[in-house]
Short mmCIF file of C-alpha atoms in Angstrom, two decimals:
data_model
loop_
_atom_site.label_atom_id
_atom_site.label_comp_id
_atom_site.label_asym_id
_atom_site.label_seq_id
_atom_site.Cartn_x
_atom_site.Cartn_y
_atom_site.Cartn_z
CA MET A 1 19.69 -5.23 4.68
CA GLU A 2 16.44 -6.78 3.56
CA GLN A 3 14.19 -4.67 2.41
CA VAL A 4 10.54 -4.79 3.97
CA GLU A 5 7.24 -3.59 2.40
CA PRO A 6 5.21 -2.38 5.08
CA GLY A 7 0.92 -1.91 4.63
CA TYR A 8 -1.01 0.05 6.78
CA VAL A 9 -4.81 0.00 7.27
CA GLY A 10 -6.85 3.47 8.58
CA TYR A 11 -10.46 2.52 10.05
CA VAL A 12 -12.85 3.70 11.72
CA VAL A 13 -14.27 2.85 15.34
CA GLU A 14 -16.64 4.78 16.33
CA THR A 15 -16.06 8.18 16.45
CA ASP A 16 -12.09 7.50 16.74
CA ILE A 17 -9.95 7.12 13.51
CA ARG A 18 -7.46 4.28 14.33
CA GLU A 19 -4.26 2.93 11.96
CA ASP A 20 -2.49 0.24 12.74
CA MET A 21 0.35 -2.17 10.62
CA LEU A 22 -1.74 -4.61 8.17
CA PHE A 23 1.41 -6.53 7.17
CA CYS A 24 5.04 -6.29 6.34
CA LYS A 25 6.57 -8.45 3.74
CA PRO A 26 10.00 -9.12 2.71
CA ILE A 27 10.79 -7.66 -1.11
CA GLU A 28 12.16 -10.58 -3.19
CA CYS A 29 11.54 -8.90 -6.37
CA ASN A 30 11.91 -5.33 -7.86
CA THR A 31 9.65 -2.90 -6.26
CA THR A 32 7.66 -2.11 -9.57
CA ALA A 33 4.13 -1.41 -9.42
CA LYS A 34 3.47 -4.77 -10.65
CA GLU A 35 5.19 -6.20 -8.15
CA VAL A 36 3.70 -4.26 -5.26
CA PHE A 37 0.24 -4.69 -6.48
CA THR A 38 0.71 -8.16 -6.37
CA MET A 39 1.81 -8.73 -2.92
CA ILE A 40 -1.00 -6.56 -1.67
CA HIS A 41 -3.27 -8.47 -3.74
CA ASN A 42 -2.20 -11.81 -2.60
CA PHE A 43 -2.03 -10.66 0.98
CA PHE A 44 -5.84 -9.45 0.44
CA ASN A 45 -6.61 -13.16 -0.99
CA GLU A 46 -5.05 -14.86 1.73
CA ASN A 47 -6.97 -12.94 4.38
CA GLY A 48 -10.32 -12.69 3.00
CA ILE A 49 -9.79 -8.97 2.38
CA LEU A 50 -12.34 -7.38 -0.34
CA TRP A 51 -10.99 -4.94 -2.73
CA GLU A 52 -14.30 -3.25 -2.43
CA ASN A 53 -13.42 -2.56 0.93
CA CYS A 54 -10.47 -0.43 -0.09
CA VAL A 55 -11.38 3.40 -0.13
CA GLY A 56 -7.98 5.18 -0.28
CA LEU A 57 -4.13 4.59 -1.44
CA CYS A 58 -1.36 6.40 -0.11
CA THR A 59 2.40 6.11 -1.44
CA ASP A 60 5.35 7.67 -1.79
CA GLY A 61 5.59 10.07 -4.87
CA ALA A 62 7.87 7.62 -7.00
CA PRO A 63 6.39 7.35 -10.62
CA SER A 64 6.07 3.45 -10.13
CA MET A 65 3.52 4.03 -7.21
CA ALA A 66 2.33 7.53 -8.15
CA GLY A 67 2.01 7.00 -12.18
CA LYS A 68 -2.25 6.99 -12.84
CA ASN A 69 -1.46 5.12 -16.07
CA ALA A 70 0.87 2.57 -15.14
CA GLY A 71 1.45 3.13 -11.37
CA LEU A 72 0.36 1.10 -8.02
CA GLN A 73 -2.45 3.63 -8.43
CA ALA A 74 -3.29 2.75 -11.75
CA LEU A 75 -3.59 -0.60 -10.94
CA VAL A 76 -5.91 -0.56 -7.54
CA GLY A 77 -7.82 1.76 -9.33
CA LYS A 78 -8.64 -1.13 -11.74
CA VAL A 79 -10.19 -3.22 -8.72
CA VAL A 80 -11.57 -0.55 -6.62
CA GLU A 81 -14.20 1.88 -8.35
CA GLU A 82 -13.63 4.86 -6.13
CA LEU A 83 -10.26 5.66 -4.77
CA SER A 84 -8.91 8.21 -3.29
CA TRP A 85 -5.22 8.45 -3.58
CA THR A 86 -3.09 10.96 -1.76
CA MET A 87 1.08 11.12 -1.45
CA HIS A 88 3.15 10.91 1.69
CA ARG A 89 6.72 11.69 1.39
CA TRP A 90 9.24 10.37 3.76
CA SER A 91 12.45 12.07 4.66
CA SER A 92 15.18 9.33 4.32
CA ILE A 93 18.46 9.66 6.90
CA LYS A 94 21.34 8.21 6.44
CA HIS A 95 23.41 7.25 9.54
CA LYS A 96 27.02 6.73 9.16
#
């Protein structure tokens, strides 16, 4: 089974808060913070999205994502001055 990395975007239209899928890309390598950052960074560049418009980041609690010194949070924090970070936990269900 191929693994994919979804990216969602939340935004405001007038007084309505909306959320849509921004991208869904196959993971072609390890899911390290650097690889995930590179995937997002390349998508932003290819689509003319500026990092300065990113005000928040939500990830799972994995150390490679949540690490404030070397995780995705830290890497994005290097290109976005004021970043709000939250953690979201998904329940994993294994079906037989």
